XYZ file of C-alpha atoms in Angstrom:
714
model
C 53.850 32.385 17.497
C 57.117 31.928 15.611
C 58.868 28.601 15.999
C 61.835 28.280 18.346
C 65.204 27.699 16.780
C 67.720 25.165 18.015
C 67.926 26.557 21.477
C 67.646 30.197 20.406
C 64.742 32.606 20.771
C 62.257 32.629 17.875
C 63.188 34.711 14.839
C 61.905 38.282 14.999
C 60.693 38.471 11.402
C 60.820 36.827 8.004
C 63.574 39.225 6.984
C 65.767 37.838 9.725
C 65.839 34.558 7.858
C 68.053 36.083 5.172
C 71.082 34.647 6.893
C 69.440 31.374 7.862
C 71.206 27.986 7.672
C 72.989 27.799 4.392
C 74.869 24.636 4.054
C 77.981 23.443 2.304
C 80.152 20.388 2.080
C 83.712 19.377 1.555
C 86.746 21.042 -0.011
C 90.097 22.408 1.020
C 93.737 23.024 0.288
C 95.832 20.488 -1.541
C 97.851 17.861 0.348
C 101.618 18.045 0.497
C 103.917 15.998 -1.698
C 103.914 12.214 -1.327
C 106.695 10.289 0.356
C 107.809 6.912 -0.871
C 106.822 3.887 1.119
C 109.785 1.668 0.298
C 112.209 3.454 2.620
C 109.834 3.142 5.558
C 109.232 -0.526 4.742
C 112.945 -1.260 4.744
C 113.441 0.599 7.985
C 110.632 -1.319 9.676
C 112.505 -4.561 9.037
C 115.551 -3.472 11.037
C 114.289 -0.967 13.624
C 112.138 -1.456 16.682
C 108.604 -0.085 16.434
C 108.201 3.559 17.464
C 105.145 5.615 18.308
C 104.779 8.722 16.166
C 102.952 11.701 17.604
C 102.392 15.061 16.011
C 101.984 15.918 12.374
C 103.733 14.170 9.547
C 105.854 16.035 7.033
C 102.760 16.879 5.042
C 101.624 19.319 7.737
C 98.177 20.352 8.829
C 96.264 18.518 6.081
C 97.936 15.152 6.628
C 96.759 12.367 8.943
C 98.078 12.755 12.497
C 98.899 9.716 14.601
C 97.731 10.143 18.159
C 96.127 13.197 19.731
C 98.889 15.797 19.536
C 98.747 17.805 16.315
C 101.401 20.513 16.274
C 100.255 22.731 13.405
C 97.031 24.273 12.119
C 95.612 26.006 9.060
C 92.671 27.750 10.683
C 94.451 30.477 12.627
C 96.282 31.965 9.630
C 95.140 30.068 6.468
C 98.756 28.908 6.291
C 100.378 25.798 7.744
C 101.650 27.349 10.988
C 102.949 25.624 14.144
C 100.606 26.048 17.103
C 103.556 27.090 19.243
C 104.023 30.107 16.911
C 100.315 31.082 16.785
C 99.378 34.013 19.078
C 95.805 32.836 19.654
C 94.110 29.837 21.263
C 93.640 26.885 18.903
C 92.562 23.313 19.671
C 93.007 20.475 17.176
C 90.980 17.266 17.494
C 92.538 14.523 15.386
C 90.844 11.597 13.651
C 92.439 9.225 16.185
C 90.871 11.157 19.051
C 87.477 11.216 17.294
C 87.687 7.439 16.816
C 88.940 6.579 20.314
C 86.280 8.676 22.030
C 83.510 7.163 19.925
C 82.197 10.501 18.659
C 78.878 10.048 16.849
C 78.609 13.713 15.855
C 80.481 16.982 15.867
C 79.211 17.776 19.368
C 80.708 14.548 20.738
C 84.043 15.274 19.063
C 84.281 18.576 20.973
C 83.603 17.076 24.415
C 87.238 17.431 25.504
C 88.148 20.815 23.972
C 88.934 23.797 26.193
C 86.561 26.757 26.055
C 83.825 24.723 24.333
C 80.353 23.925 25.653
C 79.812 20.880 23.461
C 76.234 20.053 24.478
C 74.903 23.595 24.590
C 71.382 22.370 23.768
C 71.654 18.732 24.751
C 70.976 16.016 22.225
C 69.570 17.550 19.042
C 69.239 15.315 15.995
C 68.662 18.291 13.692
C 71.973 20.113 14.028
C 75.232 20.229 15.983
C 74.960 22.929 18.637
C 77.917 24.075 20.712
C 79.254 27.305 22.137
C 82.782 28.666 22.310
C 83.597 31.315 24.901
C 79.900 31.820 25.532
C 78.664 32.282 21.946
C 77.900 30.218 18.862
C 80.894 30.046 16.474
C 80.882 30.072 12.691
C 81.253 26.558 11.269
C 83.556 25.921 8.320
C 84.461 22.886 6.257
C 87.902 22.915 4.666
C 88.236 26.660 5.119
C 84.897 27.528 3.495
C 81.727 28.432 5.373
C 79.413 25.468 5.857
C 76.257 27.492 6.590
C 74.912 30.780 7.889
C 73.293 30.585 11.324
C 71.787 27.325 12.384
C 68.291 26.247 11.675
C 66.199 24.407 9.141
C 68.661 24.290 6.253
C 71.535 22.516 8.012
C 72.688 18.905 7.977
C 74.895 17.321 10.616
C 78.416 16.460 9.454
C 79.538 12.830 9.608
C 82.717 12.568 11.779
C 83.987 9.550 9.818
C 84.582 11.831 6.807
C 86.907 14.141 8.797
C 90.681 14.137 9.220
C 90.597 16.656 12.049
C 88.619 19.486 13.648
C 90.253 22.818 14.456
C 88.749 25.219 16.998
C 89.966 28.817 16.677
C 88.716 30.606 19.786
C 87.885 34.293 19.629
C 86.937 36.727 16.825
C 88.225 35.707 13.397
C 86.631 38.128 10.926
C 90.000 39.284 9.637
C 90.407 35.923 7.901
C 86.856 34.633 7.568
C 84.521 37.599 7.287
C 81.277 37.832 9.212
C 81.043 35.771 12.371
C 80.537 35.986 16.109
C 83.005 36.662 18.904
C 83.176 32.891 19.497
C 85.484 32.257 16.540
C 85.596 29.420 14.024
C 85.234 25.648 14.124
C 86.887 24.388 10.935
C 86.416 20.752 9.912
C 89.064 19.220 7.644
C 87.921 16.466 5.296
C 89.833 13.301 4.532
C 91.866 13.671 1.344
C 93.679 11.289 -1.035
C 96.962 9.920 0.341
C 100.069 8.667 -1.444
C 100.311 5.572 0.770
C 97.678 2.948 -0.002
C 95.264 2.293 2.854
C 91.966 0.418 2.790
C 89.589 -0.017 5.711
C 86.127 -1.495 6.078
C 84.195 -1.629 9.335
C 80.889 -2.359 11.028
C 79.262 -1.070 14.213
C 76.413 -2.176 16.423
C 75.167 -0.312 19.459
C 72.501 1.217 21.629
C 69.135 2.076 20.056
C 69.721 -0.697 17.500
C 72.524 1.248 15.833
C 73.795 -0.650 12.763
C 76.499 0.922 10.641
C 78.816 -0.067 7.799
C 81.690 2.127 6.627
C 84.703 2.087 4.351
C 87.688 4.336 3.696
C 89.857 3.593 0.652
C 92.817 5.683 -0.523
C 96.083 5.419 -2.433
C 97.793 6.066 -5.779
C 96.161 5.241 -9.107
C 99.315 5.205 -11.241
C 102.881 4.111 -10.530
C 104.239 7.673 -10.500
C 101.769 8.814 -7.865
C 100.514 11.677 -10.004
C 96.936 10.528 -9.508
C 95.597 9.735 -6.037
C 92.101 8.766 -4.980
C 89.989 8.423 -1.855
C 86.504 7.062 -1.256
C 84.781 7.379 2.103
C 81.336 5.791 2.402
C 78.958 4.996 5.246
C 75.456 3.640 5.776
C 73.628 3.675 9.101
C 70.255 2.582 10.440
C 69.600 3.642 14.002
C 67.144 4.915 16.531
C 67.768 7.575 19.173
C 66.956 7.942 22.859
C 63.631 9.557 21.836
C 60.833 7.330 20.560
C 59.921 7.626 16.861
C 63.083 9.612 16.012
C 65.501 7.711 13.714
C 69.116 8.519 12.914
C 69.584 6.989 9.463
C 72.338 8.119 7.119
C 73.903 7.354 3.740
C 77.188 9.095 2.819
C 79.516 8.943 -0.162
C 82.566 11.253 -0.253
C 84.892 10.625 -3.235
C 87.976 12.737 -3.961
C 90.690 12.766 -6.611
C 94.106 14.462 -6.620
C 96.163 15.236 -9.721
C 99.807 16.301 -9.383
C 101.177 17.163 -12.808
C 104.415 18.397 -11.219
C 106.030 18.781 -7.823
C 104.806 22.410 -7.762
C 101.161 21.939 -8.743
C 98.212 19.960 -7.458
C 94.467 19.866 -7.985
C 92.114 17.995 -5.656
C 88.499 17.442 -6.656
C 86.127 16.670 -3.782
C 82.452 15.729 -3.727
C 79.895 14.804 -1.106
C 76.582 12.971 -1.392
C 74.652 12.586 1.878
C 71.083 11.582 2.693
C 69.758 11.690 6.264
C 66.449 10.528 7.678
C 65.756 11.727 11.179
C 63.421 13.790 13.325
C 63.651 16.121 16.306
C 64.952 14.772 19.615
C 64.309 18.252 21.049
C 60.809 18.196 22.562
C 60.900 21.659 24.211
C 59.801 20.368 27.626
C 58.851 22.882 30.373
C 60.792 23.478 33.595
C 58.152 21.591 35.616
C 58.950 17.961 34.971
C 62.600 18.425 34.018
C 64.509 20.562 36.581
C 61.495 21.544 38.737
C 59.023 19.288 40.497
C 55.948 17.905 38.810
C 53.384 15.805 40.735
C 53.661 13.173 37.990
C 57.434 12.928 38.311
C 60.162 13.680 35.812
C 59.401 13.451 32.105
C 61.151 10.473 30.556
C 63.953 11.236 28.120
C 62.365 8.870 25.592
C 59.079 10.792 25.534
C 57.990 11.892 22.073
C 55.184 14.456 21.930
C 55.057 14.938 18.171
C 53.099 13.008 15.574
C 54.817 9.777 14.410
C 53.321 10.097 10.924
C 54.115 13.790 10.362
C 57.294 14.608 12.281
C 60.587 14.342 10.412
C 63.917 16.008 9.723
C 65.045 14.592 6.388
C 67.857 16.165 4.400
C 69.718 15.787 1.112
C 73.198 17.267 0.888
C 75.274 17.544 -2.274
C 78.510 19.382 -3.029
C 81.416 19.446 -5.436
C 84.491 21.634 -5.611
C 88.231 21.758 -5.903
C 91.405 22.806 -4.126
C 94.128 24.085 -6.433
C 97.697 24.964 -5.517
C 100.595 26.145 -7.663
C 104.053 27.137 -6.459
C 105.584 29.669 -8.820
C 108.893 29.280 -6.997
C 110.147 28.728 -3.469
C 108.706 32.075 -2.372
C 105.276 32.475 -3.987
C 102.296 30.099 -3.952
C 98.784 30.547 -5.344
C 95.819 28.645 -3.893
C 92.160 28.531 -4.786
C 89.413 26.704 -2.898
C 85.932 26.539 -4.395
C 82.748 24.708 -3.615
C 79.211 24.521 -4.955
C 76.685 22.994 -2.586
C 73.021 22.120 -2.427
C 71.022 21.268 0.663
C 67.366 20.369 1.009
C 65.643 19.857 4.385
C 62.111 18.608 4.947
C 61.390 19.489 8.582
C 58.064 18.947 10.348
C 57.494 18.944 14.085
C 54.902 19.145 16.824
C 56.789 20.543 19.808
C 55.854 21.445 23.352
C 54.270 24.735 24.388
C 56.610 25.792 27.186
C 56.266 29.457 26.254
C 52.660 30.607 26.860
C 53.373 30.584 30.602
C 57.181 30.106 30.624
C 58.246 26.789 32.066
C 54.763 25.673 33.160
C 51.890 23.572 31.815
C 49.668 26.328 30.458
C 47.137 23.872 28.998
C 46.883 21.793 32.201
C 47.979 23.931 35.176
C 46.394 21.659 37.821
C 47.309 18.109 36.782
C 50.378 19.093 34.734
C 50.047 16.157 32.311
C 48.454 17.511 29.160
C 50.788 19.609 27.072
C 49.939 22.041 24.308
C 51.834 21.740 21.048
C 52.910 24.025 18.244
C 53.043 22.728 14.685
C 55.904 23.881 12.499
C 56.941 22.746 9.057
C 59.687 23.982 6.784
C 60.653 22.772 3.334
C 63.946 24.514 2.632
C 66.376 24.480 -0.281
C 69.712 26.265 -0.139
C 72.206 26.654 -2.964
C 75.614 28.070 -2.211
C 78.707 28.930 -4.274
C 82.017 29.931 -2.690
C 85.532 30.751 -3.736
C 88.552 31.724 -1.653
C 91.804 32.458 -3.436
C 94.980 33.829 -1.960
C 98.603 34.417 -2.828
C 101.200 33.498 -0.215
C 104.661 35.024 -0.341
C 107.691 34.207 1.794
C 110.524 36.723 1.648
C 112.976 38.671 3.788
C 113.531 42.366 4.353
C 116.859 42.555 6.097
C 116.710 40.428 9.258
C 112.886 40.192 9.172
C 111.259 37.092 7.646
C 107.810 37.636 6.111
C 105.001 35.185 5.408
C 102.438 37.331 3.588
C 98.937 36.428 2.495
C 96.774 38.428 0.064
C 93.318 37.036 -0.578
C 89.865 37.525 -2.069
C 86.816 35.576 -0.876
C 83.320 35.477 -2.369
C 80.137 33.681 -1.283
C 76.715 33.570 -2.901
C 73.763 31.830 -1.278
C 70.115 31.472 -2.252
C 67.582 30.370 0.339
C 64.105 29.184 -0.740
C 61.557 28.076 1.821
C 57.914 27.194 2.280
C 56.524 26.942 5.808
C 53.526 25.661 7.763
C 52.397 26.791 11.201
C 49.631 26.067 13.700
C 49.226 27.355 17.250
C 48.408 25.243 20.337
C 44.847 26.592 20.219
C 44.018 24.222 17.328
C 46.502 21.354 17.844
C 45.192 18.451 19.976
C 46.603 18.220 23.508
C 48.767 15.234 24.418
C 49.330 13.413 27.712
C 53.127 13.723 27.969
C 53.270 11.032 30.691
C 51.302 8.479 28.668
C 51.366 9.543 24.999
C 48.525 8.279 22.832
C 48.827 10.022 19.489
C 45.511 11.331 18.137
C 44.819 11.639 14.440
C 46.303 14.910 13.250
C 45.585 16.961 10.124
C 48.702 19.059 9.472
C 48.534 22.663 8.265
C 49.204 23.599 4.627
C 52.557 24.937 3.426
C 52.951 28.463 2.030
C 55.907 29.782 0.069
C 58.079 32.669 1.228
C 60.068 35.108 -0.886
C 63.482 33.803 -1.868
C 66.433 35.252 0.040
C 69.908 35.858 -1.338
C 73.160 36.665 0.357
C 76.319 37.938 -1.287
C 79.517 38.345 0.717
C 82.850 39.561 -0.579
C 86.003 40.138 1.413
C 89.536 41.294 0.631
C 92.228 40.532 3.191
C 95.921 41.093 3.811
C 97.952 39.325 6.475
C 101.643 39.337 7.311
C 103.405 36.988 9.730
C 106.765 38.551 10.514
C 109.662 36.965 12.403
C 112.733 38.703 13.788
C 114.975 36.386 15.797
C 112.553 34.852 18.330
C 109.886 37.545 17.965
C 106.795 36.798 15.858
C 104.346 39.533 14.900
C 101.067 38.817 13.091
C 99.107 41.714 11.582
C 96.084 41.594 9.302
C 93.342 43.765 7.813
C 90.183 42.832 5.924
C 87.331 44.700 4.243
C 83.954 42.985 3.808
C 80.768 43.839 1.999
C 77.665 41.788 2.794
C 74.335 42.162 0.995
C 71.080 40.478 2.025
C 68.128 40.607 -0.362
C 64.568 39.320 -0.023
C 62.688 39.024 -3.318
C 60.431 42.036 -3.719
C 62.360 44.189 -1.218
C 65.400 46.404 -1.396
C 68.652 44.792 -0.330
C 70.412 45.648 2.902
C 74.158 46.208 2.653
C 76.607 45.995 5.541
C 80.309 46.797 5.387
C 83.045 46.281 7.940
C 86.793 46.537 8.388
C 88.341 43.903 10.669
C 91.800 43.961 12.237
C 94.013 41.443 13.948
C 97.329 41.794 15.752
C 99.394 39.266 17.651
C 102.836 39.284 19.252
C 104.656 36.158 20.427
C 108.135 35.391 21.723
C 109.358 31.842 21.041
C 111.891 30.859 23.716
C 114.330 28.107 22.695
C 113.138 25.957 25.624
C 109.662 25.590 24.101
C 107.773 28.306 25.989
C 105.966 31.016 24.003
C 104.213 33.895 25.769
C 101.878 35.896 23.542
C 99.313 38.672 23.383
C 96.759 39.344 20.658
C 93.858 41.520 19.568
C 91.143 40.467 17.100
C 87.765 41.674 15.842
C 84.490 40.278 14.534
C 81.365 41.615 12.877
C 77.875 40.205 12.418
C 75.312 41.905 10.140
C 72.023 42.828 11.862
C 69.011 42.836 9.577
C 66.209 45.341 9.980
C 65.698 49.054 10.701
C 64.948 51.207 13.702
C 61.818 53.355 14.195
C 63.318 56.090 11.980
C 63.940 53.671 9.123
C 67.712 53.687 9.625
C 69.288 50.300 8.825
C 70.990 48.557 11.695
C 74.784 48.459 11.605
C 76.697 45.207 12.214
C 77.486 43.939 15.682
C 81.160 44.587 16.404
C 83.217 42.314 18.622
C 86.673 42.843 20.115
C 88.950 40.480 21.998
C 92.142 40.973 23.957
C 93.939 37.730 24.773
C 97.190 36.870 26.526
C 98.652 33.474 27.160
C 101.544 31.089 27.472
C 102.154 28.082 25.223
C 104.559 25.181 25.649
C 105.780 22.465 23.294
C 108.234 19.817 24.464
C 111.382 19.119 22.389
C 109.994 15.709 21.357
C 106.675 17.372 20.357
C 104.786 14.914 22.587
C 103.467 17.611 24.919
C 101.453 20.717 24.101
C 100.072 23.053 26.750
C 98.336 26.421 26.647
C 96.961 28.782 29.268
C 95.095 31.879 28.127
C 93.125 34.758 29.589
C 90.819 36.929 27.508
C 88.263 39.727 27.508
C 85.526 39.877 24.880
C 83.250 42.813 24.158
C 80.461 43.126 21.618
C 78.584 46.338 20.831
C 75.546 47.379 18.759
C 73.360 44.623 20.197
C 69.624 45.104 19.705
C 67.637 46.203 22.773
C 64.067 47.439 23.192
C 63.489 51.073 22.272
C 62.364 52.859 25.501
C 60.238 55.261 23.437
C 58.620 52.482 21.384
C 58.519 48.972 22.918
C 57.598 47.465 19.554
C 60.856 48.671 18.005
C 64.514 48.005 18.690
C 67.564 50.213 18.911
C 71.253 49.381 18.876
C 72.518 50.338 22.299
C 73.537 47.069 23.904
C 77.040 45.980 24.859
C 78.108 42.675 26.379
C 81.313 41.486 27.990
C 82.839 38.051 28.574
C 86.029 37.260 30.438
C 87.634 33.902 30.924
C 90.551 31.602 31.596
C 91.347 28.420 29.672
C 93.930 25.743 30.414
C 94.601 22.887 28.005
C 97.132 20.047 28.026
C 97.822 17.238 25.569
C 100.703 14.861 26.273
C 102.031 11.350 25.744
C 103.827 9.723 28.694
C 106.429 7.020 28.088
C 104.899 6.224 24.709
C 102.008 4.401 26.406
C 99.690 6.925 28.018
C 97.921 9.710 26.095
C 96.353 12.438 28.236
C 94.025 15.366 27.483
C 93.130 17.772 30.282
C 91.123 21.018 30.189
C 89.740 23.633 32.530
C 87.544 26.583 31.517
C 86.341 29.554 33.554
C 83.793 31.924 32.004
C 82.623 35.181 33.564
C 79.700 35.993 31.311
C 77.499 39.022 30.816
C 74.014 38.348 32.167
C 72.459 39.559 28.889
C 73.814 36.494 27.104
C 72.474 32.965 27.102
C 73.338 31.048 30.265
C 76.560 29.031 30.361
C 78.447 27.200 33.143
C 81.042 29.379 34.857
C 83.326 26.365 35.365
C 83.993 23.330 33.171
C 86.692 20.660 33.336
C 87.492 17.425 31.528
C 90.138 14.710 31.590
C 90.685 11.882 29.106
C 93.365 9.206 29.167
C 94.228 6.267 26.938
C 96.695 3.584 28.052
C 98.288 1.023 25.720
C 99.342 -2.349 27.173
C 100.011 -6.028 26.459
C 98.370 -9.172 27.843
C 100.522 -12.342 28.064
C 103.141 -10.656 25.877
C 100.478 -9.879 23.286
C 100.563 -6.141 22.445
C 97.795 -4.083 20.880
C 95.434 -3.574 23.801
C 94.312 -0.130 24.934
C 91.864 1.235 27.475
C 90.561 4.770 27.713
C 88.444 6.684 30.182
C 87.298 10.255 30.519
C 85.353 12.458 32.897
C 83.502 15.663 32.012
C 82.174 18.119 34.589
C 80.106 21.275 34.158
C 79.060 23.640 36.913
C 75.408 24.501 37.545
C 74.045 27.704 36.006
C 70.904 29.644 35.153
C 69.818 31.985 32.388
C 68.573 35.221 33.917
C 65.087 34.475 35.367
C 65.159 30.804 34.383
C 65.635 27.948 36.876
C 69.058 26.695 37.869
C 70.414 23.842 35.769
C 72.226 21.427 38.132
C 75.903 20.613 37.712
C 76.696 17.341 35.989
C 79.560 14.841 35.886
C 79.717 12.368 33.001
C 82.050 9.424 32.429
C 83.131 7.927 29.091
C 85.142 4.753 28.446
C 86.803 2.772 25.668
C 88.407 -0.670 25.321
C 90.194 -1.740 22.130
C 92.438 -4.370 20.601
C 94.384 -3.526 17.456
C 96.754 -5.313 15.088
C 98.172 -4.281 11.735
C 94.949 -5.596 10.139
C 92.200 -5.595 12.752
C 90.725 -3.180 15.276
C 88.039 -4.264 17.729
C 86.633 -1.647 20.089
C 83.899 -1.022 22.619
C 82.923 2.575 23.396
C 80.568 3.775 26.109
C 79.630 7.434 26.490
C 77.823 8.546 29.660
C 78.762 5.180 31.171
C 76.548 5.501 34.246
C 73.524 6.557 32.182
C 73.169 9.917 33.906
C 69.849 11.625 33.174
C 70.599 15.321 33.035
C 69.319 18.578 31.624
C 71.868 20.320 29.421
C 70.210 23.748 29.498
C 67.009 25.609 30.335
C 66.233 28.804 28.465
C 64.589 31.845 29.991
C 61.703 31.560 27.531
C 60.522 28.361 29.290
C 61.972 25.210 27.689
C 64.603 22.681 28.775
C 66.791 20.302 26.765
C 67.918 16.827 27.864
C 71.502 15.667 27.389
C 72.373 12.363 25.721
C 71.809 9.176 27.719
C 74.228 6.248 27.741
C 75.429 5.020 24.359
C 77.365 1.760 23.908
C 78.825 0.905 20.499
C 80.870 -2.151 19.481
C 82.935 -1.801 16.312
C 85.118 -3.995 14.120
C 87.404 -2.632 11.398
C 89.652 -4.483 8.969
C 92.550 -2.967 7.002
C 93.967 -4.558 3.877
């Protein structure tokens, strides 16, 4: 039996791995020009302190103080205000990531509208989340981080990020192949003109011990050379026995600005992780359904302590180049070469032979069968995205035009090992005693290569208060397995958006966008499958206050995807492309600062989902607030609290997953030099199941995590 993926059904064939988890690392556009520090220093000596919210003059790549970022790169590949973007975008800043104590990308998305952040509970192998009911494409600095999700991915370290941008809905016009969910684009920390040095330590639940540093500033007096070094080392356990969460990260970067019109930023990443699989693939009976032995403990490990692992090595290097020919035309090029190696071995529960039950022990329901799966995977990836941006007028119409070419090459090499429950020793899941286990041998698979090339044209046009966005892209994607003929898919993707920017800060908009996803394989007649095609219609209303302290957005959308694979009625062993799915939803999001002391984030999501798709809650809501205060005339204190709620749901014939309410909290004290903080996620230690899949397995959500941290700036 094929191995389950991270919450997805098993792969249909070896050929389907041609798009499997291809990883990348960090690179992006160049930062904006530096500002001098002397003027700000002088002003601070005569003016009262002020709280700055929103982006600095450097725009969407610069650090943002507070939670309210007002511009984004992801929705247009240009630095565009959110209030002028006719599509839903959420920006999570570094301050929000820090205040909410995010330990991974999933945690950082806990308070984003339209996002199911713990789609498959706690999974130490990869970050799994859904947007508008589907899995989005994940990007780092505007370049794809990997294809699909499985054994060739490495979790991104949040401490290396400046922000996370969630573009909801199809985005193939700008980014090529991807799902209807859209894009989650992570933005790495880059060199800054103002010197800043921080070192910190953490200690927390599961014996979490972490040291980190972030150093940046100019190298020379003229500020032509800037540097940044982000580093981190962690030793930690997880809520599951015998599964570590150890990490070593080094992310250096260097910016050269030979003139005020040119810049080149070199970025590298070196990351080593040592972990395992917190996903045990437990059956329904013992998680959401009754078991005479009670509920399975969240700490239960049913693998083999000596064999199980998920160890990865991640390396990348690249550059971001920008040159302004004049005030109208700018050329940019982002490139990255990356290498990722994953050594994955796991004994996981057999919840599939008789879905959701204890097939090996149907009477006592204690002994569980186990599959053995091993994968030794190496992925090499090279990417380049270059575009020319032109700003010009034709009569009363202002144009912001983008012409670009993007290319990606990936090579995926893998050897695998497999053993069925028939030959793997049974284990008492309620009292694990690990028998001696002889693992299966590894066998190599043919190498897989993927080549993607896309050409795109976009124009953002403004006439008075009207803004029209129109774009077109052509993509060619080729998947090749060594020894077999390649499969080529082509697609044309469109995008249109219309927005009216009222002077009072309100902006109603409507938009249309498309996506495509190559489908590997052939039907019974030998005809290659065509790509899945997605379409979205969205309408909404945005608001930005005059002081830029408040951002709000309400949107409604309809998503359709066609050419989905379904069983061939004439031949059950074959598939045909006849399926179509539909999602509809409403999203409400608010970020605001009240009286300079209270930061608030509020979200509500409603999803009316096609029953053919993986189960998702119909309703979700979250609220986070942070209040700054003084004690005995001593400023610098802050307290934060948040609540997250998800409605109960089921996936087709699977059991109902109960609704859940989780509470998070934070307490901090901060001066110009020191920051001391205590974060607690899932404060009341709620034991909950994040999802149960129709195939028979359930996934636990993260238990309570408490982390104390100390940081010093100098």
